[in-house]
Amino acid sequence: MSVIIRGGTVVNANGRRRADVYCEDGKIKAIGIDLDAPSGAEELDAGGQYVMPGGIDPHTHMQLPFMGTVASEDFYTGTAAGLAGGTTMIIDFVIPNPQQRLMDAYRQWREWSEKSAADYSFHVAVTWWDDSVHADMKTLVEDEGVNSFKHFMAYKGAIMATDEIMYHSFRRALELGAIVTAHAENGELVFQLQKDLLEKGLTGPEAHPLSRPPKVEGEAAHRVIQFADVVGVPVYLVHVSTREALGHITRARSEGARVFGEVLAGHLLIDDSVYRNPDFEYAAAHVMSPPFRPKSHQDALWKGLQSGNLQTTATDHCCFCADQKAMGKGDFTQIPNGTAGIEDRMAVLWTNGVNAGRLTPEEFVAATSANAAQIFNIFPRKGSISVGADADIVVWDPSATKTISKNTHHQNVDFNIFEGMEVTGLASHTLSQGAIAYANGDLRAVNGKGRYVKRPAFHPMFDALTKAARANSPRKG
């Protein structure tokens, strides 16, 4: 199968140019002006549109068993919704239960993900430690192409990684050429604050942000950055939501530390007033961790994205419907944490980033695909419109408009955190593996079409990068 995209402006993270793009057998075969194409090639007219790498969402949770229920979005419905919005790859999370073998959990997630409509990969969480975890990390890196390991600093009594677990896991990741990632919230503080609030009779969703104030994230972000620096391993902080955490990232990066930060589209655009809505269903639908923050944090996060101290945008897509959220009526700590966003991430970032003058189209590509591909070592196969790259492409119409609504989205959830938002700039076509998966409202996602993408370890340059970062740090003076 072959497709030629004609007349568009090709945008990569490092520049743009007018060119046709020819795709065959799932790869980009040629880029240039007035390309010849074989008879039978499907032609797309991209005049007046941008031709960009398909989005990579580096933080999703499809079909996640969590807090006594299972996320409503499975790997097919979730990746299909992503394709409708221009996202062509996800990096999801394998989250073993404490005492569960990492490889057993990984095999379970691989089974669930076989229905994926778009390409996918996995981070693997380290939730406990013994010799089997040490061994399984090696198998995951060398045989399965996993080069990132997640650590939850929150969720005490469940999946929280203690300092001892992080120490062993960080050292092992460094040995294997893997990066570590962290959910930075002080789990002990959250646990104690939750108890205090419940004892005071604050049981509704309005208590959720009070139990996880910004300094809880700031403290954990500072701690994990220092922790990783001592071990010498690069660290990636997921869903950075506060100016405190961003400040620690910014300072560490200025001193040569290999620290990366991710921001969620929701944290850029939604504030904590949602939790004070008297409608339990509405307020509970926004419960996620870290919670949405006061507007002043949004301003800081946009600046972090503009300055390059935050490199990636994600969604933490983890859907729970109203009946699932209702499990927490009378006790906010029992509301399943999670919101949606995979379908809308690209559009809301274009509207509030590019159209608002905060980002250039090139910076948009960097933040929605290229940086994630580079950080997780799949560039230029992904995140690039270049000859030889996978033909995961979004044709972007900057003048197209819509109003976001749960009534029209493809996500398998009964609420949309961006409900009623007017966006300008949408995917007119999405190509996955060179095939048209979405075309002007027609979703053509195929169950099981997605491929598992292995991500190589960072050797042989990993050690050199780490040593250089440490040598350049004034703290090592």
Short mmCIF file of C-alpha atoms in Angstrom, two decimals:
data_model
loop_
_atom_site.label_atom_id
_atom_site.label_comp_id
_atom_site.label_asym_id
_atom_site.label_seq_id
_atom_site.Cartn_x
_atom_site.Cartn_y
_atom_site.Cartn_z
CA MET A 1 0.00 0.00 0.00
CA SER A 2 1.29 3.50 -0.84
CA VAL A 3 0.11 7.02 -0.06
CA ILE A 4 1.41 10.36 -1.30
CA ILE A 5 0.66 13.54 0.63
CA ARG A 6 0.85 16.52 -1.71
CA GLY A 7 1.13 20.26 -1.27
CA GLY A 8 1.59 20.49 2.48
CA THR A 9 4.18 22.16 4.67
CA VAL A 10 6.33 19.53 6.34
CA VAL A 11 7.11 20.48 9.95
CA ASN A 12 9.78 18.83 12.07
CA ALA A 13 11.16 19.99 15.38
CA ASN A 14 14.10 21.61 13.57
CA GLY A 15 12.30 23.37 10.74
CA ARG A 16 9.66 23.37 8.04
CA ARG A 17 9.49 23.30 4.25
CA ARG A 18 6.98 22.84 1.47
CA ALA A 19 7.22 19.24 0.22
CA ASP A 20 5.32 16.15 -0.83
CA VAL A 21 5.70 13.01 1.29
CA TYR A 22 5.54 9.55 -0.26
CA CYS A 23 4.86 6.53 1.98
CA GLU A 24 5.12 2.86 1.09
CA ASP A 25 5.13 -0.35 3.12
CA GLY A 26 4.70 1.59 6.35
CA LYS A 27 7.75 3.82 5.85
CA ILE A 28 8.44 7.29 4.49
CA LYS A 29 10.20 6.62 1.19
CA ALA A 30 10.66 10.09 -0.29
CA ILE A 31 10.23 13.78 0.55
CA GLY A 32 10.45 16.50 -2.08
CA ILE A 33 8.72 18.88 -4.46
CA ASP A 34 6.41 17.40 -7.11
CA LEU A 35 7.31 13.81 -6.34
CA ASP A 36 6.44 11.09 -8.79
CA ALA A 37 4.28 8.35 -7.35
CA PRO A 38 3.38 4.95 -8.76
CA SER A 39 -0.04 4.45 -10.26
CA GLY A 40 -2.46 3.29 -7.66
CA ALA A 41 -0.94 5.35 -4.86
CA GLU A 42 -3.61 7.06 -2.79
CA GLU A 43 -3.26 10.84 -2.94
CA LEU A 44 -4.01 13.25 -0.13
CA ASP A 45 -4.27 16.96 -0.81
CA ALA A 46 -2.57 18.77 2.07
CA GLY A 47 -2.70 22.23 0.54
CA GLY A 48 -2.83 24.86 3.27
CA GLN A 49 -2.08 22.23 5.91
CA TYR A 50 0.88 21.05 7.95
CA VAL A 51 2.35 17.56 7.62
CA MET A 52 3.81 16.58 10.99
CA PRO A 53 4.99 13.49 12.86
CA GLY A 54 2.11 11.71 14.53
CA GLY A 55 1.82 12.50 18.20
CA ILE A 56 3.46 10.34 20.84
CA ASP A 57 1.70 10.27 24.19
CA PRO A 58 4.39 9.06 26.62
CA HIS A 59 2.01 8.61 29.56
CA THR A 60 -1.19 6.58 29.29
CA HIS A 61 -2.93 3.91 31.35
CA MET A 62 -5.19 1.76 29.18
CA GLN A 63 -7.23 -0.97 30.89
CA LEU A 64 -5.46 -0.23 34.19
CA PRO A 65 -6.59 -2.20 37.27
CA PHE A 66 -6.61 0.52 39.92
CA MET A 67 -8.33 1.29 43.23
CA GLY A 68 -10.69 -1.65 43.05
CA THR A 69 -11.83 -1.17 39.47
CA VAL A 70 -10.46 -1.19 35.91
CA ALA A 71 -10.07 1.83 33.63
CA SER A 72 -12.92 2.00 31.10
CA GLU A 73 -10.61 2.55 28.13
CA ASP A 74 -8.93 -0.53 26.69
CA PHE A 75 -6.00 -0.58 24.30
CA TYR A 76 -8.21 -0.59 21.21
CA THR A 77 -10.63 2.17 22.15
CA GLY A 78 -7.86 4.31 23.64
CA THR A 79 -5.46 4.12 20.70
CA ALA A 80 -8.34 4.53 18.24
CA ALA A 81 -9.36 7.75 20.01
CA GLY A 82 -5.73 8.85 19.84
CA LEU A 83 -5.67 8.30 16.07
CA ALA A 84 -8.75 10.50 15.72
CA GLY A 85 -6.80 13.31 17.38
CA GLY A 86 -3.47 12.80 15.59
CA THR A 87 -1.67 10.60 18.14
CA THR A 88 -0.07 7.56 16.55
CA MET A 89 1.85 6.01 19.45
CA ILE A 90 1.52 5.61 23.19
CA ILE A 91 3.91 4.55 25.92
CA ASP A 92 1.78 2.87 28.55
CA PHE A 93 2.73 1.47 31.97
CA VAL A 94 3.14 -2.04 33.27
CA ILE A 95 2.43 -1.78 37.01
CA PRO A 96 3.18 -4.99 38.94
CA ASN A 97 1.51 -5.58 42.25
CA PRO A 98 3.92 -5.75 45.20
CA GLN A 99 5.54 -9.20 45.17
CA GLN A 100 4.45 -9.85 41.56
CA ARG A 101 7.22 -10.77 39.14
CA LEU A 102 7.89 -7.95 36.71
CA MET A 103 7.92 -10.37 33.80
CA ASP A 104 4.55 -11.82 34.80
CA ALA A 105 2.99 -8.35 34.87
CA TYR A 106 4.69 -7.43 31.60
CA ARG A 107 3.27 -10.51 29.86
CA GLN A 108 -0.21 -9.65 31.13
CA TRP A 109 0.01 -6.11 29.73
CA ARG A 110 1.36 -7.42 26.43
CA GLU A 111 -1.67 -9.68 26.19
CA TRP A 112 -4.07 -6.79 26.87
CA SER A 113 -2.29 -4.58 24.36
CA GLU A 114 -2.64 -6.98 21.43
CA LYS A 115 -5.86 -5.18 20.46
CA SER A 116 -4.07 -1.82 20.10
CA ALA A 117 -4.92 0.07 16.90
CA ALA A 118 -1.69 2.11 16.97
CA ASP A 119 1.92 1.42 17.88
CA TYR A 120 2.74 1.21 21.56
CA SER A 121 5.51 0.59 24.06
CA PHE A 122 5.80 0.25 27.82
CA HIS A 123 7.46 1.74 30.85
CA VAL A 124 7.65 -0.83 33.66
CA ALA A 125 7.08 0.19 37.27
CA VAL A 126 9.27 -1.08 40.08
CA THR A 127 6.98 -1.45 43.08
CA TRP A 128 9.09 -3.81 45.23
CA TRP A 129 12.57 -5.29 45.31
CA ASP A 130 14.27 -8.64 45.49
CA ASP A 131 16.64 -10.69 43.33
CA SER A 132 13.86 -11.51 40.87
CA VAL A 133 13.29 -7.80 40.16
CA HIS A 134 17.03 -7.36 39.59
CA ALA A 135 16.97 -10.24 37.09
CA ASP A 136 13.73 -9.23 35.37
CA MET A 137 14.97 -5.68 34.73
CA LYS A 138 17.83 -7.17 32.69
CA THR A 139 15.44 -9.36 30.70
CA LEU A 140 13.15 -6.41 30.03
CA VAL A 141 15.96 -4.19 28.78
CA GLU A 142 17.93 -6.73 26.76
CA ASP A 143 15.16 -8.94 25.39
CA GLU A 144 11.99 -6.85 25.43
CA GLY A 145 13.22 -3.37 24.54
CA VAL A 146 12.12 -1.63 27.74
CA ASN A 147 14.46 1.27 28.54
CA SER A 148 12.50 3.11 31.25
CA PHE A 149 11.42 2.13 34.74
CA LYS A 150 8.71 3.96 36.71
CA HIS A 151 8.71 4.73 40.44
CA PHE A 152 5.63 5.88 42.33
CA MET A 153 6.63 8.03 45.27
CA ALA A 154 2.93 8.16 46.25
CA TYR A 155 0.21 5.58 47.05
CA LYS A 156 1.49 4.41 50.41
CA GLY A 157 0.50 0.87 51.26
CA ALA A 158 0.02 -0.05 47.63
CA ILE A 159 2.57 0.65 44.88
CA MET A 160 4.76 3.30 46.54
CA ALA A 161 8.49 2.81 46.04
CA THR A 162 10.49 3.39 49.21
CA ASP A 163 13.93 4.99 49.15
CA GLU A 164 15.45 1.52 49.45
CA ILE A 165 13.54 0.29 46.41
CA MET A 166 14.50 3.38 44.42
CA TYR A 167 18.16 3.01 45.35
CA HIS A 168 18.39 -0.57 44.10
CA SER A 169 16.26 0.12 41.03
CA PHE A 170 18.13 3.30 40.05
CA ARG A 171 21.48 1.51 40.32
CA ARG A 172 20.23 -1.38 38.24
CA ALA A 173 18.80 0.96 35.59
CA LEU A 174 22.16 2.71 35.34
CA GLU A 175 23.94 -0.62 34.86
CA LEU A 176 21.52 -1.59 32.10
CA GLY A 177 21.44 1.73 30.25
CA ALA A 178 17.85 2.59 31.16
CA ILE A 179 16.30 5.85 32.31
CA VAL A 180 14.25 6.11 35.51
CA THR A 181 10.94 7.94 35.73
CA ALA A 182 9.13 9.14 38.82
CA HIS A 183 5.68 10.14 40.00
CA ALA A 184 6.86 12.80 42.43
CA GLU A 185 4.56 13.22 45.41
CA ASN A 186 5.56 12.60 49.02
CA GLY A 187 3.43 9.53 49.76
CA GLU A 188 3.73 9.78 53.54
CA LEU A 189 2.59 13.41 53.57
CA VAL A 190 -0.34 12.60 51.30
CA PHE A 191 -1.36 9.68 53.53
CA GLN A 192 -1.25 11.76 56.72
CA LEU A 193 -3.04 14.74 55.16
CA GLN A 194 -5.79 12.47 53.85
CA LYS A 195 -6.33 11.08 57.36
CA ASP A 196 -6.43 14.58 58.87
CA LEU A 197 -8.97 15.84 56.34
CA LEU A 198 -11.27 12.86 56.78
CA GLU A 199 -11.13 13.28 60.55
CA LYS A 200 -12.20 16.89 60.08
CA GLY A 201 -15.22 15.77 58.07
CA LEU A 202 -13.89 16.85 54.68
CA THR A 203 -14.92 13.86 52.63
CA GLY A 204 -15.78 15.22 49.18
CA PRO A 205 -13.68 15.91 46.07
CA GLU A 206 -12.86 19.40 47.39
CA ALA A 207 -10.49 17.70 49.86
CA HIS A 208 -8.48 15.98 47.14
CA PRO A 209 -6.22 18.96 46.25
CA LEU A 210 -5.90 19.83 49.94
CA SER A 211 -4.40 16.40 50.58
CA ARG A 212 -1.83 16.91 47.82
CA PRO A 213 -0.72 20.56 48.05
CA PRO A 214 1.98 21.85 45.68
CA LYS A 215 4.80 21.49 48.22
CA VAL A 216 4.11 17.76 48.48
CA GLU A 217 5.09 17.50 44.83
CA GLY A 218 7.92 20.00 45.15
CA GLU A 219 9.54 18.08 48.02
CA ALA A 220 9.38 14.78 46.16
CA ALA A 221 10.66 16.29 42.92
CA HIS A 222 13.68 17.76 44.70
CA ARG A 223 14.33 14.49 46.51
CA VAL A 224 14.18 12.27 43.44
CA ILE A 225 16.38 14.63 41.43
CA GLN A 226 19.01 14.54 44.17
CA PHE A 227 18.57 10.78 44.54
CA ALA A 228 19.16 10.20 40.83
CA ASP A 229 22.13 12.58 40.84
CA VAL A 230 23.83 10.63 43.63
CA VAL A 231 23.34 7.37 41.75
CA GLY A 232 24.27 8.99 38.43
CA VAL A 233 21.21 7.98 36.42
CA PRO A 234 19.08 10.30 34.25
CA VAL A 235 15.57 10.90 35.61
CA TYR A 236 12.29 11.83 33.90
CA LEU A 237 9.57 13.39 36.06
CA VAL A 238 6.06 12.61 34.89
CA HIS A 239 3.07 14.99 35.07
CA VAL A 240 4.90 18.00 36.55
CA SER A 241 2.08 20.21 37.83
CA THR A 242 3.63 22.85 40.10
CA ARG A 243 6.05 25.74 39.85
CA GLU A 244 7.90 24.24 42.83
CA ALA A 245 8.68 21.01 40.98
CA LEU A 246 9.51 22.93 37.81
CA GLY A 247 11.89 25.12 39.79
CA HIS A 248 13.83 22.09 41.00
CA ILE A 249 14.01 20.71 37.45
CA THR A 250 15.18 24.05 36.08
CA ARG A 251 17.90 24.47 38.68
CA ALA A 252 19.13 20.91 38.25
CA ARG A 253 19.29 21.24 34.48
CA SER A 254 21.19 24.52 34.76
CA GLU A 255 23.79 22.64 36.81
CA GLY A 256 24.22 19.91 34.22
CA ALA A 257 21.93 17.23 35.62
CA ARG A 258 20.22 14.86 33.19
CA VAL A 259 16.69 15.70 34.27
CA PHE A 260 13.62 15.73 32.04
CA GLY A 261 10.09 16.94 32.72
CA GLU A 262 6.67 16.08 31.33
CA VAL A 263 3.57 18.26 31.56
CA LEU A 264 -0.02 17.19 31.00
CA ALA A 265 -2.32 19.11 28.69
CA GLY A 266 -4.85 19.23 31.52
CA HIS A 267 -2.44 20.83 33.97
CA LEU A 268 -1.74 23.57 31.43
CA LEU A 269 -5.39 24.48 31.03
CA ILE A 270 -7.57 23.44 33.99
CA ASP A 271 -7.41 24.87 37.51
CA ASP A 272 -8.38 23.60 40.94
CA SER A 273 -11.75 25.36 41.02
CA VAL A 274 -13.22 22.21 39.44
CA TYR A 275 -13.01 20.44 42.80
CA ARG A 276 -15.21 23.04 44.48
CA ASN A 277 -18.13 22.44 42.12
CA PRO A 278 -21.11 21.32 44.25
CA ASP A 279 -21.97 18.59 41.75
CA PHE A 280 -20.16 15.50 43.06
CA GLU A 281 -20.14 13.81 39.65
CA TYR A 282 -18.50 16.83 38.00
CA ALA A 283 -15.92 17.37 40.74
CA ALA A 284 -15.08 13.67 41.06
CA ALA A 285 -14.59 13.39 37.29
CA HIS A 286 -11.58 15.70 37.68
CA VAL A 287 -9.93 13.73 40.48
CA MET A 288 -6.46 12.72 39.39
CA SER A 289 -3.02 12.86 40.97
CA PRO A 290 -1.37 15.26 41.06
CA PRO A 291 -4.56 17.34 41.11
CA PHE A 292 -5.29 20.39 39.00
CA ARG A 293 -3.63 23.45 40.48
CA PRO A 294 -4.31 27.18 40.95
CA LYS A 295 -3.93 29.20 37.75
CA SER A 296 -0.58 30.67 38.77
CA HIS A 297 0.97 27.24 38.30
CA GLN A 298 -0.36 27.08 34.74
CA ASP A 299 1.56 30.22 33.83
CA ALA A 300 4.77 28.69 35.20
CA LEU A 301 4.21 25.42 33.34
CA TRP A 302 3.73 27.18 30.01
CA LYS A 303 6.99 29.03 30.60
CA GLY A 304 8.67 25.73 31.45
CA LEU A 305 7.49 24.30 28.13
CA GLN A 306 8.56 27.40 26.23
CA SER A 307 12.01 27.45 27.85
CA GLY A 308 12.66 23.77 27.22
CA ASN A 309 12.86 22.83 30.89
CA LEU A 310 9.73 20.76 30.31
CA GLN A 311 10.27 18.71 27.18
CA THR A 312 7.18 16.57 26.63
CA THR A 313 3.41 16.80 26.81
CA ALA A 314 1.22 13.88 27.81
CA THR A 315 -2.25 13.10 29.14
CA ASP A 316 -1.96 10.45 31.90
CA HIS A 317 -5.01 9.10 30.06
CA CYS A 318 -6.77 6.88 32.61
CA CYS A 319 -10.54 6.80 32.27
CA PHE A 320 -13.15 6.06 34.91
CA CYS A 321 -16.87 6.60 34.34
CA ALA A 322 -19.33 8.21 36.73
CA ASP A 323 -20.40 4.93 38.33
CA GLN A 324 -16.74 4.11 39.05
CA LYS A 325 -16.01 7.57 40.45
CA ALA A 326 -19.07 7.13 42.70
CA MET A 327 -17.09 4.54 44.69
CA GLY A 328 -15.63 7.54 46.52
CA LYS A 329 -18.86 9.17 47.68
CA GLY A 330 -18.34 9.85 51.35
CA ASP A 331 -14.57 9.29 51.15
CA PHE A 332 -12.58 11.21 48.55
CA THR A 333 -9.61 8.86 48.96
CA GLN A 334 -11.67 6.10 47.32
CA ILE A 335 -12.42 8.05 44.12
CA PRO A 336 -10.47 6.31 41.33
CA ASN A 337 -7.79 8.70 40.16
CA GLY A 338 -7.76 9.49 36.46
CA THR A 339 -9.02 11.60 33.57
CA ALA A 340 -9.03 11.32 29.77
CA GLY A 341 -7.35 13.40 27.06
CA ILE A 342 -5.60 11.32 24.41
CA GLU A 343 -7.98 12.45 21.66
CA ASP A 344 -7.77 16.16 22.50
CA ARG A 345 -4.15 16.71 23.54
CA MET A 346 -2.92 17.84 20.12
CA ALA A 347 -5.85 20.18 19.45
CA VAL A 348 -5.85 21.91 22.84
CA LEU A 349 -2.07 22.37 22.70
CA TRP A 350 -2.21 23.81 19.19
CA THR A 351 -5.06 26.15 20.12
CA ASN A 352 -3.57 27.36 23.40
CA GLY A 353 0.06 27.02 22.38
CA VAL A 354 0.59 27.81 18.71
CA ASN A 355 -2.48 29.96 18.13
CA ALA A 356 -1.82 31.86 21.37
CA GLY A 357 1.77 32.63 20.35
CA ARG A 358 3.31 30.50 23.07
CA LEU A 359 4.75 27.86 20.72
CA THR A 360 5.91 27.74 17.14
CA PRO A 361 4.77 24.82 14.97
CA GLU A 362 8.29 23.39 15.34
CA GLU A 363 8.09 23.64 19.12
CA PHE A 364 4.68 21.98 18.96
CA VAL A 365 6.22 19.02 17.12
CA ALA A 366 9.03 18.84 19.67
CA ALA A 367 6.59 18.85 22.60
CA THR A 368 4.09 16.40 21.12
CA SER A 369 6.38 13.82 19.51
CA ALA A 370 10.05 14.50 18.76
CA ASN A 371 11.28 15.06 22.31
CA ALA A 372 9.55 11.94 23.60
CA ALA A 373 11.06 9.94 20.74
CA GLN A 374 14.53 11.26 21.58
CA ILE A 375 14.28 10.84 25.35
CA PHE A 376 13.02 7.28 25.02
CA ASN A 377 15.44 6.38 22.21
CA ILE A 378 13.17 5.75 19.21
CA PHE A 379 14.13 8.83 17.17
CA PRO A 380 14.14 9.26 14.16
CA ARG A 381 12.03 6.14 13.62
CA LYS A 382 9.31 8.04 15.48
CA GLY A 383 8.85 11.78 15.94
CA SER A 384 10.29 12.70 12.55
CA ILE A 385 9.15 13.26 8.98
CA SER A 386 12.27 11.86 7.35
CA VAL A 387 13.15 9.22 4.81
CA GLY A 388 13.22 5.82 6.52
CA ALA A 389 11.03 6.88 9.44
CA ASP A 390 7.79 5.09 10.22
CA ALA A 391 4.93 6.63 8.23
CA ASP A 392 3.10 7.76 11.38
CA ILE A 393 1.92 11.14 10.16
CA VAL A 394 -0.73 13.71 10.98
CA VAL A 395 -1.99 16.11 8.33
CA TRP A 396 -2.98 19.14 10.36
CA ASP A 397 -5.58 21.66 9.25
CA PRO A 398 -4.83 24.87 11.16
CA SER A 399 -8.18 26.41 10.25
CA ALA A 400 -10.45 23.51 11.23
CA THR A 401 -12.59 24.09 14.32
CA LYS A 402 -14.73 22.09 16.70
CA THR A 403 -16.23 22.20 20.16
CA ILE A 404 -14.94 19.39 22.36
CA SER A 405 -17.70 17.28 23.85
CA LYS A 406 -18.21 13.92 25.51
CA ASN A 407 -21.13 13.46 23.13
CA THR A 408 -18.88 13.39 20.06
CA HIS A 409 -15.49 12.19 21.29
CA HIS A 410 -14.24 8.67 20.58
CA GLN A 411 -12.88 8.08 24.09
CA ASN A 412 -14.69 5.39 26.07
CA VAL A 413 -15.63 7.57 29.01
CA ASP A 414 -18.71 9.58 29.90
CA PHE A 415 -16.93 12.84 30.74
CA ASN A 416 -14.47 15.16 29.02
CA ILE A 417 -12.32 17.52 31.09
CA PHE A 418 -12.14 19.89 28.09
CA GLU A 419 -15.93 19.89 27.63
CA GLY A 420 -17.15 22.95 25.70
CA MET A 421 -13.67 24.14 24.73
CA GLU A 422 -13.51 25.65 21.23
CA VAL A 423 -10.39 24.54 19.39
CA THR A 424 -8.91 25.71 16.12
CA GLY A 425 -6.47 23.33 14.50
CA LEU A 426 -7.32 19.65 14.03
CA ALA A 427 -6.10 16.50 12.37
CA SER A 428 -7.71 16.17 8.96
CA HIS A 429 -5.91 12.87 8.33
CA THR A 430 -3.88 10.52 10.49
CA LEU A 431 -1.62 7.86 8.99
CA SER A 432 -0.47 4.92 11.07
CA GLN A 433 2.15 2.63 9.52
CA GLY A 434 1.47 4.37 6.21
CA ALA A 435 -2.25 3.57 6.18
CA ILE A 436 -4.96 6.18 6.59
CA ALA A 437 -6.49 5.56 10.01
CA TYR A 438 -8.53 8.75 10.23
CA ALA A 439 -9.86 10.97 7.45
CA ASN A 440 -12.04 14.04 8.00
CA GLY A 441 -14.18 12.48 10.70
CA ASP A 442 -14.01 8.92 9.40
CA LEU A 443 -12.18 6.77 11.95
CA ARG A 444 -10.69 3.68 10.30
CA ALA A 445 -8.85 2.21 13.26
CA VAL A 446 -8.20 -1.53 13.08
CA ASN A 447 -8.23 -3.69 16.19
CA GLY A 448 -4.82 -5.32 16.57
CA LYS A 449 -3.05 -3.25 13.90
CA GLY A 450 -0.70 -1.65 16.42
CA ARG A 451 2.82 -2.98 16.88
CA TYR A 452 4.88 -3.27 20.02
CA VAL A 453 7.87 -0.94 19.66
CA LYS A 454 11.13 -1.95 21.31
CA ARG A 455 13.24 0.91 22.65
CA PRO A 456 16.97 0.19 22.79
CA ALA A 457 19.06 0.77 25.89
CA PHE A 458 21.21 3.87 25.88
CA HIS A 459 24.59 2.12 25.69
CA PRO A 460 27.22 2.85 24.47
CA MET A 461 26.72 6.61 24.88
CA PHE A 462 24.79 6.36 28.15
CA ASP A 463 27.85 6.27 30.41
CA ALA A 464 29.51 9.13 28.55
CA LEU A 465 26.42 11.34 28.84
CA THR A 466 26.03 10.62 32.53
CA LYS A 467 29.70 11.22 33.31
CA ALA A 468 29.67 14.45 31.31
CA ALA A 469 26.59 15.70 33.16
CA ARG A 470 28.17 14.99 36.53
CA ALA A 471 31.51 16.52 35.53
CA ASN A 472 29.77 19.71 34.39
CA SER A 473 27.76 20.09 37.59
CA PRO A 474 29.02 22.83 39.94
CA ARG A 475 27.87 20.63 42.82
CA LYS A 476 30.65 18.22 41.94
CA GLY A 477 33.15 21.12 42.14
#
